[in-house]
Amino acid sequence: MGLLKELKKGVLISLWFVFLTFPVMVIKVDPIARTVVWRWANALYMAVGTFFIYFLVQFFLRKKENRKETNDSKEQTLSFIHRILQDRLQRNILIGVVAVVAVFFPQFLSAYQTNVMTTALMYVVLGLGLNIVVGLAGLLDLGFVAFYAVGAYTYALLNLHFGLGFWAVLPIGGLIAATFGILLGFPVLRLRGDYLAIVTLGFGEIIRLILENWGQFSKGPSGISNISRPGFFGIEFSLQSSIIYTYYLMVLLVLVTIFVVNRLQDSRLGRAWIALREDEIACQAMGIDKRKTKLVAFSLGAFWAGIMGVMFAAKTTFVNPASFTFLESAIILSIVVLGGMGSIVGVLFGALILILMPEYLRALSQYRMLAFGAILVCMMVFRPQGLISNIRRTYTFKKKTTSSLCR
Amino acid sequence: MTTQPILDVSGLTMDFGGIRALNTLDLDVNNGEIVALIGPNGAGKTTFFNCITGIYTPTAGDIWLTPPGGGKKISLNGLKPNQVTEKGLARTFQNIRLFSKMTVLENVMIGRHCRTKAFIFGAIFRNKATLQEEQGILETSYAILEKVGLANYADEFAENLPYGAQRRLEIARALATEPLLLLLDEPAAGMNPQETIGLEHLIKQISREGQAILLIEHDMKLVMSLSDRIFVMDYGKKIAQGTPLEIRENPAVIKAYLGEEVDA
């Protein structure tokens, strides 16, 4: 009974889609020969394709519902990664494997692979930075790339005009980006949700347009080239070893970022961010300064983006405004959403998946945006908490003993 | 009582456009007292709470807070909600506003926020002062949870608690800010009789420890048994004040609010 009904519905839906796509898929007007070509085969493909996709979606939704029914107990089913992370031994083994892979990666793989991995690691840090703003403090920021651009141009300009090196500019870039974070933060303190997203989107575009059009300052669309690569106490590297050096530098930066973000998350400040995300009014009524907390979130998020901007400029030795389009913001946001908002491990995986996949599936690069969209829609439907959702810290408390951390 | 009242509100007025939600309201709470604010729906009770806690900015009037034991008078006019809480006025909400995705313990720990000060550098470097502070937060929060009877829920997410426990948690969270005066906005709303009795015990216990409480409540039985004094509002105005006994027999109150059910 149910199956027949489903079949009928599937047929109707596929017919409807054939009808909708009819003008695009079936009719083709040849303006030169002045003829109309009817591509009926396309209609058939459309119908069959829609029919199957419909059933696939139905199948997964059904499965999800079943799962919900079977375990409505308090204990949520832990994902595979969570289970590993909770067991001390398994966790240490995992960390060990990751460490070994990270250390020997450039030894066994080509410079190209190393370069790709370095890029992916940069997005890990960017994701972790945005994670502070979006995942923890709950402020939807669509202009995150602006801070990335600020960092990159800080290094590019300081290097061009004053010859400052990578290490000197690294903190400066971060701090200037953080200042921009506060500058953006002030006007948007009262905004939430959609309105905040629109303003941040605008901010991102403003920065890019300024860089594009203020030629005297930023050299416009042609960008700034010949930026110095990161140095090591004045030692100059060959291109090959510079790539490897940059890779190790990036691994180090990722580790530092994870350490710092993890500590921030488990602090008084981190709790305040999460409270802010949960309920702004209650948060204020409990004595948390909303302004200060939001501004700190914005500036700390921007700080990491600025650092990565410096890194980016040093790695590619060339910056131009085309590297800082809205698409970048969207990718970084996708990393956070895909990985799991507020989850450090999630962001790590999200960045690796979203950056490495397109690199290794170059053949399908035309469909990249399509796939992005599809992945995000599927995530929202099937797993809104992200691939690896965050486990909150639990405090085990015994009188007069220190709290221990169970993750 | 000859000492200064903890909370002294005089001439509080709040206009929303052409509507006067509060009309020159005077109210005071003494140290250690339980004072109830009652009135029919829409009388302006919650507006009053929102005004004194800084969520609304009142059109006119003064709000003074005096720490007991000869402290200096503090004006709460024009302060932001978080500043008001810092000065010593903590509240609960009529419609529960917990941080639902945080654990019960963390909810209470948020209440300690304004009494602690670790910031970015403390968080990153975890120096000795920060660690001690965190430990202090944890101990105090846990002690408060034990007091309100939620200690065995400590690691549960707040949203998973039963309704009555969520109400208690709101009170615990407010207590964690070490308030001079605790404001409870309809703490018994939606509770079953058993839960209400539990709440009554809890409020009495908190009061016995010297905590001054101002409460809005519709449950007359609860109000009459708890309160030292009662203020009655209607249409934004104070129509009566006095002990429960006086209020019970006040004709204005009977007319405006209690109606025929006064001896039920």
Tab-separated table of C-alpha atoms in Angstrom, chain A:
chain	number	residue	atom	x	y	z
A	1	MET	CA	0.000	0.000	0.000
A	2	GLY	CA	2.688	2.435	1.111
A	3	LEU	CA	5.007	1.426	-1.687
A	4	LEU	CA	2.405	1.983	-4.394
A	5	LYS	CA	1.659	5.399	-2.972
A	6	GLU	CA	5.341	6.253	-2.874
A	7	LEU	CA	5.773	5.083	-6.450
A	8	LYS	CA	2.890	7.242	-7.576
A	9	LYS	CA	4.340	10.231	-5.781
A	10	GLY	CA	7.761	9.579	-7.295
A	11	VAL	CA	6.312	9.404	-10.793
A	12	LEU	CA	4.380	12.621	-10.265
A	13	ILE	CA	7.437	14.407	-8.970
A	14	SER	CA	9.598	13.263	-11.863
A	15	LEU	CA	6.924	14.318	-14.339
A	16	TRP	CA	6.762	17.701	-12.671
A	17	PHE	CA	10.510	18.073	-12.985
A	18	VAL	CA	10.408	17.087	-16.642
A	19	PHE	CA	7.801	19.764	-17.149
A	20	LEU	CA	9.852	22.353	-15.260
A	21	THR	CA	13.060	21.631	-17.113
A	22	PHE	CA	11.350	21.140	-20.455
A	23	PRO	CA	12.268	24.530	-21.952
A	24	VAL	CA	15.906	24.156	-20.977
A	25	MET	CA	16.542	20.492	-21.457
A	26	VAL	CA	14.347	19.511	-24.357
A	27	ILE	CA	13.827	22.447	-26.643
A	28	LYS	CA	16.902	23.694	-28.429
A	29	VAL	CA	16.554	26.477	-30.938
A	30	ASP	CA	19.176	26.614	-33.629
A	31	PRO	CA	19.185	30.280	-34.682
A	32	ILE	CA	21.344	29.730	-37.749
A	33	ALA	CA	19.465	26.877	-39.322
A	34	ARG	CA	16.247	28.397	-37.966
A	35	THR	CA	15.081	25.078	-36.690
A	36	VAL	CA	13.966	23.725	-33.351
A	37	VAL	CA	15.642	20.560	-32.134
A	38	TRP	CA	13.559	18.434	-29.790
A	39	ARG	CA	15.859	16.451	-27.546
A	40	TRP	CA	13.359	13.979	-26.120
A	41	ALA	CA	16.073	11.775	-24.705
A	42	ASN	CA	16.939	14.472	-22.191
A	43	ALA	CA	13.390	14.418	-20.843
A	44	LEU	CA	13.725	10.708	-20.263
A	45	TYR	CA	17.041	11.088	-18.411
A	46	MET	CA	15.524	13.834	-16.316
A	47	ALA	CA	12.539	11.706	-15.398
A	48	VAL	CA	14.562	8.644	-14.473
A	49	GLY	CA	17.157	10.685	-12.607
A	50	THR	CA	14.616	12.606	-10.539
A	51	PHE	CA	12.748	9.404	-9.780
A	52	PHE	CA	15.838	7.764	-8.355
A	53	ILE	CA	17.010	10.806	-6.422
A	54	TYR	CA	13.576	11.094	-4.884
A	55	PHE	CA	13.726	7.524	-3.663
A	56	LEU	CA	17.246	7.920	-2.403
A	57	VAL	CA	16.268	10.952	-0.319
A	58	GLN	CA	13.184	9.162	0.962
A	59	PHE	CA	15.291	6.178	1.920
A	60	PHE	CA	17.747	8.238	3.945
A	61	LEU	CA	15.051	10.261	5.620
A	62	ARG	CA	13.262	7.051	6.586
A	63	LYS	CA	16.480	5.634	7.961
A	64	LYS	CA	17.104	8.769	9.987
A	65	GLU	CA	13.611	8.674	11.456
A	66	ASN	CA	13.994	5.029	12.379
A	67	ARG	CA	17.203	5.772	14.145
A	68	LYS	CA	15.601	8.596	16.064
A	69	GLU	CA	12.829	6.256	17.209
A	70	THR	CA	15.145	3.485	18.295
A	71	ASN	CA	17.425	5.533	20.461
A	72	ASP	CA	15.500	8.233	22.186
A	73	SER	CA	17.462	7.436	25.301
A	74	LYS	CA	19.507	10.178	26.862
A	75	GLU	CA	22.806	8.826	25.607
A	76	GLN	CA	23.327	10.084	22.112
A	77	THR	CA	25.047	7.666	19.818
A	78	LEU	CA	28.629	8.720	19.628
A	79	SER	CA	30.210	8.963	16.267
A	80	PHE	CA	33.217	6.848	15.430
A	81	ILE	CA	35.631	9.711	16.019
A	82	HIS	CA	34.069	10.565	19.345
A	83	ARG	CA	34.486	7.021	20.532
A	84	ILE	CA	38.126	7.077	19.585
A	85	LEU	CA	38.701	10.426	21.227
A	86	GLN	CA	37.120	9.351	24.465
A	87	ASP	CA	39.325	6.352	24.940
A	88	ARG	CA	42.707	7.507	26.123
A	89	LEU	CA	44.742	4.787	24.457
A	90	GLN	CA	42.941	4.972	21.129
A	91	ARG	CA	43.206	8.723	21.197
A	92	ASN	CA	46.947	8.614	21.751
A	93	ILE	CA	47.357	6.113	18.924
A	94	LEU	CA	45.349	8.350	16.605
A	95	ILE	CA	47.384	11.401	17.583
A	96	GLY	CA	50.580	9.405	17.068
A	97	VAL	CA	49.543	8.272	13.586
A	98	VAL	CA	48.533	11.799	12.608
A	99	ALA	CA	51.827	13.147	13.940
A	100	VAL	CA	53.896	10.619	12.017
A	101	VAL	CA	51.984	11.314	8.810
A	102	ALA	CA	52.355	15.056	9.352
A	103	VAL	CA	56.099	14.838	9.968
A	104	PHE	CA	56.988	12.543	7.070
A	105	PHE	CA	54.470	13.890	4.578
A	106	PRO	CA	56.921	16.073	2.628
A	107	GLN	CA	59.609	13.374	2.632
A	108	PHE	CA	57.554	10.881	0.713
A	109	LEU	CA	55.354	13.057	-1.421
A	110	SER	CA	56.120	15.601	-4.101
A	111	ALA	CA	56.433	19.337	-3.650
A	112	TYR	CA	53.044	19.721	-5.300
A	113	GLN	CA	51.380	17.483	-2.712
A	114	THR	CA	53.142	19.335	0.078
A	115	ASN	CA	51.948	22.627	-1.301
A	116	VAL	CA	48.371	21.390	-1.472
A	117	MET	CA	48.593	20.163	2.100
A	118	THR	CA	49.978	23.507	3.243
A	119	THR	CA	46.970	25.224	1.687
A	120	ALA	CA	44.625	22.794	3.416
A	121	LEU	CA	46.329	23.498	6.744
A	122	MET	CA	45.889	27.212	6.193
A	123	TYR	CA	42.191	26.641	5.821
A	124	VAL	CA	42.225	24.655	9.043
A	125	VAL	CA	43.489	27.737	10.869
A	126	LEU	CA	41.045	29.997	9.018
A	127	GLY	CA	38.244	27.602	9.925
A	128	LEU	CA	39.301	27.573	13.569
A	129	GLY	CA	39.349	31.381	13.567
A	130	LEU	CA	35.893	31.625	12.063
A	131	ASN	CA	34.779	28.909	14.428
A	132	ILE	CA	35.311	31.314	17.336
A	133	VAL	CA	32.964	33.833	15.756
A	134	VAL	CA	30.361	31.537	14.223
A	135	GLY	CA	30.620	28.304	16.170
A	136	LEU	CA	31.189	29.604	19.677
A	137	ALA	CA	29.784	33.116	19.792
A	138	GLY	CA	27.057	32.376	17.236
A	139	LEU	CA	27.684	35.487	15.131
A	140	LEU	CA	27.193	34.653	11.460
A	141	ASP	CA	30.083	36.315	9.643
A	142	LEU	CA	30.023	36.182	5.837
A	143	GLY	CA	32.871	38.644	5.366
A	144	PHE	CA	35.589	36.723	7.123
A	145	VAL	CA	37.837	36.854	4.078
A	146	ALA	CA	38.226	40.607	4.634
A	147	PHE	CA	40.507	39.944	7.606
A	148	TYR	CA	42.438	37.417	5.571
A	149	ALA	CA	42.944	40.119	2.949
A	150	VAL	CA	43.992	42.625	5.591
A	151	GLY	CA	46.669	40.245	6.849
A	152	ALA	CA	47.914	39.449	3.348
A	153	TYR	CA	48.124	43.081	2.289
A	154	THR	CA	49.733	44.067	5.576
A	155	TYR	CA	52.621	41.762	4.789
A	156	ALA	CA	52.687	42.605	1.090
A	157	LEU	CA	52.819	46.356	1.689
A	158	LEU	CA	55.207	46.290	4.639
A	159	ASN	CA	57.494	44.008	2.673
A	160	LEU	CA	57.285	46.155	-0.434
A	161	HIS	CA	57.816	49.535	1.225
A	162	PHE	CA	59.884	48.760	4.297
A	163	GLY	CA	61.370	45.376	3.497
A	164	LEU	CA	60.030	43.862	6.682
A	165	GLY	CA	60.391	40.102	6.949
A	166	PHE	CA	57.802	37.414	7.529
A	167	TRP	CA	58.426	36.920	11.232
A	168	ALA	CA	58.224	40.611	12.017
A	169	VAL	CA	54.949	41.027	10.165
A	170	LEU	CA	53.269	37.839	11.400
A	171	PRO	CA	52.131	39.386	14.714
A	172	ILE	CA	51.597	42.810	13.130
A	173	GLY	CA	49.311	41.324	10.488
A	174	GLY	CA	47.358	39.492	13.143
A	175	LEU	CA	46.996	42.587	15.292
A	176	ILE	CA	45.954	44.829	12.409
A	177	ALA	CA	43.362	42.269	11.334
A	178	ALA	CA	42.149	42.090	14.946
A	179	THR	CA	41.805	45.876	14.949
A	180	PHE	CA	39.714	45.609	11.803
A	181	GLY	CA	37.678	42.969	13.584
A	182	ILE	CA	36.891	45.482	16.321
A	183	LEU	CA	36.158	48.161	13.722
A	184	LEU	CA	33.624	45.840	12.112
A	185	GLY	CA	32.377	44.745	15.514
A	186	PHE	CA	31.348	48.171	16.772
A	187	PRO	CA	28.631	48.987	14.248
A	188	VAL	CA	27.191	45.492	14.267
A	189	LEU	CA	26.948	45.028	18.029
A	190	ARG	CA	23.197	45.370	17.990
A	191	LEU	CA	22.613	43.141	14.987
A	192	ARG	CA	21.857	39.452	15.014
A	193	GLY	CA	21.332	36.628	12.566
A	194	ASP	CA	20.436	37.629	9.015
A	195	TYR	CA	21.124	41.325	9.536
A	196	LEU	CA	24.573	40.634	10.898
A	197	ALA	CA	25.273	38.314	7.971
A	198	ILE	CA	24.332	41.027	5.472
A	199	VAL	CA	26.500	43.679	7.115
A	200	THR	CA	29.521	41.394	7.357
A	201	LEU	CA	29.012	40.394	3.737
A	202	GLY	CA	29.076	44.072	2.823
A	203	PHE	CA	32.180	44.643	4.901
A	204	GLY	CA	34.001	41.868	3.081
A	205	GLU	CA	33.109	43.374	-0.268
A	206	ILE	CA	34.131	46.873	0.849
A	207	ILE	CA	37.625	45.708	1.756
A	208	ARG	CA	38.003	43.873	-1.543
A	209	LEU	CA	36.727	46.842	-3.562
A	210	ILE	CA	39.057	49.223	-1.777
A	211	LEU	CA	41.994	46.968	-2.575
A	212	GLU	CA	40.858	46.716	-6.167
A	213	ASN	CA	40.282	50.407	-6.774
A	214	TRP	CA	42.741	52.310	-4.621
A	215	GLY	CA	45.597	51.784	-7.018
A	216	GLN	CA	48.134	54.045	-5.309
A	217	PHE	CA	47.768	52.159	-2.093
A	218	SER	CA	47.389	48.553	-3.148
A	219	LYS	CA	48.470	48.531	-6.794
A	220	GLY	CA	44.907	47.659	-7.768
A	221	PRO	CA	43.883	44.475	-9.563
A	222	SER	CA	47.395	43.732	-10.775
A	223	GLY	CA	48.402	43.012	-7.200
A	224	ILE	CA	51.750	42.984	-5.458
A	225	SER	CA	54.358	40.448	-6.463
A	226	ASN	CA	57.819	39.391	-5.304
A	227	ILE	CA	56.911	39.132	-1.651
A	228	SER	CA	59.614	37.428	0.415
A	229	ARG	CA	59.063	33.848	1.471
A	230	PRO	CA	59.327	33.024	5.163
A	231	GLY	CA	62.958	33.081	6.301
A	232	PHE	CA	64.740	31.151	9.006
A	233	PHE	CA	67.263	33.327	10.842
A	234	GLY	CA	68.406	34.869	7.589
A	235	ILE	CA	68.928	31.565	5.760
A	236	GLU	CA	67.711	31.653	2.172
A	237	PHE	CA	66.048	28.499	0.900
A	238	SER	CA	65.775	27.008	-2.535
A	239	LEU	CA	62.213	26.812	-3.840
A	240	GLN	CA	61.946	23.108	-3.003
A	241	SER	CA	63.113	23.401	0.582
A	242	SER	CA	61.141	26.592	1.047
A	243	ILE	CA	57.955	24.674	0.262
A	244	ILE	CA	58.886	22.064	2.841
A	245	TYR	CA	59.816	24.728	5.356
A	246	THR	CA	56.493	26.497	4.814
A	247	TYR	CA	54.714	23.205	5.341
A	248	TYR	CA	56.356	22.584	8.709
A	249	LEU	CA	55.698	26.169	9.678
A	250	MET	CA	52.035	25.632	8.893
A	251	VAL	CA	51.898	22.428	10.943
A	252	LEU	CA	53.346	24.380	13.836
A	253	LEU	CA	50.822	27.187	13.404
A	254	VAL	CA	47.949	24.695	13.287
A	255	LEU	CA	49.157	23.159	16.540
A	256	VAL	CA	49.442	26.562	18.200
A	257	THR	CA	45.990	27.527	16.966
A	258	ILE	CA	44.400	24.313	18.188
A	259	PHE	CA	46.063	24.759	21.564
A	260	VAL	CA	44.957	28.367	21.948
A	261	VAL	CA	41.422	27.886	20.633
A	262	ASN	CA	40.958	24.848	22.833
A	263	ARG	CA	42.044	26.779	25.895
A	264	LEU	CA	39.871	29.751	25.007
A	265	GLN	CA	36.904	27.471	24.555
A	266	ASP	CA	37.337	25.942	27.991
A	267	SER	CA	37.687	29.214	29.816
A	268	ARG	CA	35.485	31.829	31.403
A	269	LEU	CA	35.546	33.665	28.080
A	270	GLY	CA	34.581	30.561	26.098
A	271	ARG	CA	31.634	29.910	28.359
A	272	ALA	CA	30.538	33.512	27.915
A	273	TRP	CA	30.634	33.096	24.121
A	274	ILE	CA	28.517	29.979	24.233
A	275	ALA	CA	26.076	31.648	26.597
A	276	LEU	CA	25.887	34.569	24.180
A	277	ARG	CA	25.101	32.165	21.362
A	278	GLU	CA	22.410	30.447	23.396
A	279	ASP	CA	20.514	33.445	24.715
A	280	GLU	CA	21.625	37.031	24.462
A	281	ILE	CA	19.184	38.527	26.962
A	282	ALA	CA	19.730	35.906	29.637
A	283	CYS	CA	23.440	36.271	29.044
A	284	GLN	CA	23.331	39.971	29.823
A	285	ALA	CA	21.056	39.430	32.778
A	286	MET	CA	23.714	37.103	34.192
A	287	GLY	CA	26.239	39.907	34.166
A	288	ILE	CA	28.090	39.235	30.924
A	289	ASP	CA	29.098	42.344	29.031
A	290	LYS	CA	27.644	41.692	25.598
A	291	ARG	CA	29.697	44.364	23.841
A	292	LYS	CA	32.999	43.254	25.220
A	293	THR	CA	32.340	39.566	24.624
A	294	LYS	CA	31.258	40.109	21.017
A	295	LEU	CA	34.148	42.412	20.224
A	296	VAL	CA	36.648	39.960	21.664
A	297	ALA	CA	35.128	37.180	19.553
A	298	PHE	CA	35.339	39.283	16.407
A	299	SER	CA	38.883	40.410	17.047
A	300	LEU	CA	40.214	36.984	18.019
A	301	GLY	CA	38.622	35.412	14.953
A	302	ALA	CA	40.079	38.147	12.795
A	303	PHE	CA	43.481	37.713	14.424
A	304	TRP	CA	43.829	34.171	13.052
A	305	ALA	CA	42.595	35.277	9.653
A	306	GLY	CA	45.221	38.030	9.662
A	307	ILE	CA	48.003	35.607	10.567
A	308	MET	CA	46.878	33.320	7.769
A	309	GLY	CA	46.805	36.280	5.408
A	310	VAL	CA	50.473	36.937	6.144
A	311	MET	CA	51.164	33.251	5.648
A	312	PHE	CA	49.262	33.260	2.364
A	313	ALA	CA	51.190	36.248	1.016
A	314	ALA	CA	54.481	34.653	2.031
A	315	LYS	CA	53.574	31.297	0.550
A	316	THR	CA	52.368	32.486	-2.850
A	317	THR	CA	54.704	35.543	-2.947
A	318	PHE	CA	51.902	37.349	-4.739
A	319	VAL	CA	48.629	38.925	-3.622
A	320	ASN	CA	45.832	40.506	-5.586
A	321	PRO	CA	42.224	41.273	-4.701
A	322	ALA	CA	40.941	38.335	-6.767
A	323	SER	CA	42.124	35.971	-4.020
A	324	PHE	CA	39.727	37.497	-1.529
A	325	THR	CA	36.296	37.159	-3.057
A	326	PHE	CA	33.105	36.189	-1.302
A	327	LEU	CA	33.701	32.646	-2.484
A	328	GLU	CA	36.585	32.341	-0.006
A	329	SER	CA	34.345	33.398	2.859
A	330	ALA	CA	31.778	30.888	1.711
A	331	ILE	CA	34.358	28.102	1.636
A	332	ILE	CA	35.617	28.916	5.121
A	333	LEU	CA	32.068	29.037	6.418
A	334	SER	CA	31.341	25.715	4.705
A	335	ILE	CA	34.330	24.223	6.499
A	336	VAL	CA	32.922	25.265	9.837
A	337	VAL	CA	29.401	24.103	9.016
A	338	LEU	CA	30.492	20.833	7.439
A	339	GLY	CA	32.921	20.002	10.206
A	340	GLY	CA	30.615	20.885	13.031
A	341	MET	CA	30.081	24.260	14.626
A	342	GLY	CA	32.174	24.781	17.715
A	343	SER	CA	34.101	21.559	17.216
A	344	ILE	CA	37.862	21.770	16.739
A	345	VAL	CA	38.270	18.230	15.390
A	346	GLY	CA	35.300	18.847	13.130
A	347	VAL	CA	36.850	21.960	11.607
A	348	LEU	CA	40.089	20.050	11.079
A	349	PHE	CA	38.301	17.368	9.084
A	350	GLY	CA	36.042	19.845	7.329
A	351	ALA	CA	39.004	21.830	6.031
A	352	LEU	CA	40.897	18.768	4.871
A	353	ILE	CA	37.862	17.388	3.047
A	354	LEU	CA	36.767	20.626	1.428
A	355	ILE	CA	40.231	21.722	0.328
A	356	LEU	CA	41.839	18.418	-0.589
A	357	MET	CA	38.876	16.920	-2.456
A	358	PRO	CA	38.712	19.622	-5.137
A	359	GLU	CA	42.485	19.379	-5.566
A	360	TYR	CA	42.448	15.655	-6.228
A	361	LEU	CA	39.256	15.731	-8.246
A	362	ARG	CA	40.494	18.362	-10.654
A	363	ALA	CA	38.819	16.545	-13.529
A	364	LEU	CA	35.452	17.389	-12.057
A	365	SER	CA	36.340	20.976	-11.223
A	366	GLN	CA	33.496	22.300	-13.366
A	367	TYR	CA	31.023	20.755	-10.977
A	368	ARG	CA	32.764	21.990	-7.840
A	369	MET	CA	30.228	24.635	-6.910
A	370	LEU	CA	27.386	22.273	-7.675
A	371	ALA	CA	28.893	19.708	-5.342
A	372	PHE	CA	29.482	22.321	-2.641
A	373	GLY	CA	25.866	23.356	-2.735
A	374	ALA	CA	24.652	19.785	-2.732
A	375	ILE	CA	26.896	18.851	0.199
A	376	LEU	CA	25.712	21.798	2.272
A	377	VAL	CA	22.037	21.082	1.564
A	378	CYS	CA	22.529	17.425	2.452
A	379	MET	CA	24.338	18.386	5.663
A	380	MET	CA	21.506	20.663	6.713
A	381	VAL	CA	18.954	17.926	6.091
A	382	PHE	CA	20.746	14.901	7.453
A	383	ARG	CA	23.324	16.121	9.914
A	384	PRO	CA	22.834	19.724	10.967
A	385	GLN	CA	25.324	19.406	13.814
A	386	GLY	CA	28.170	18.788	11.346
A	387	LEU	CA	30.345	15.762	10.707
A	388	ILE	CA	31.858	15.770	14.150
A	389	SER	CA	29.752	17.638	16.614
A	390	ASN	CA	31.323	19.231	19.605
A	391	ILE	CA	31.336	17.418	22.891
A	392	ARG	CA	31.091	19.848	25.685
A	393	ARG	CA	33.473	19.622	28.498
A	394	THR	CA	32.168	17.822	31.522
A	395	TYR	CA	33.564	18.734	34.862
A	396	THR	CA	34.103	15.921	37.249
A	397	PHE	CA	33.958	17.406	40.639
A	398	LYS	CA	35.071	15.976	43.911
A	399	LYS	CA	35.516	18.079	46.945
A	400	LYS	CA	38.885	19.815	46.954
A	401	THR	CA	40.234	18.085	43.897
A	402	THR	CA	41.009	19.686	40.608
A	403	SER	CA	38.652	19.268	37.734
A	404	SER	CA	39.681	16.828	35.090
A	405	LEU	CA	39.051	17.130	31.427
A	406	CYS	CA	37.136	14.409	29.664
A	407	ARG	CA	36.903	14.762	25.962
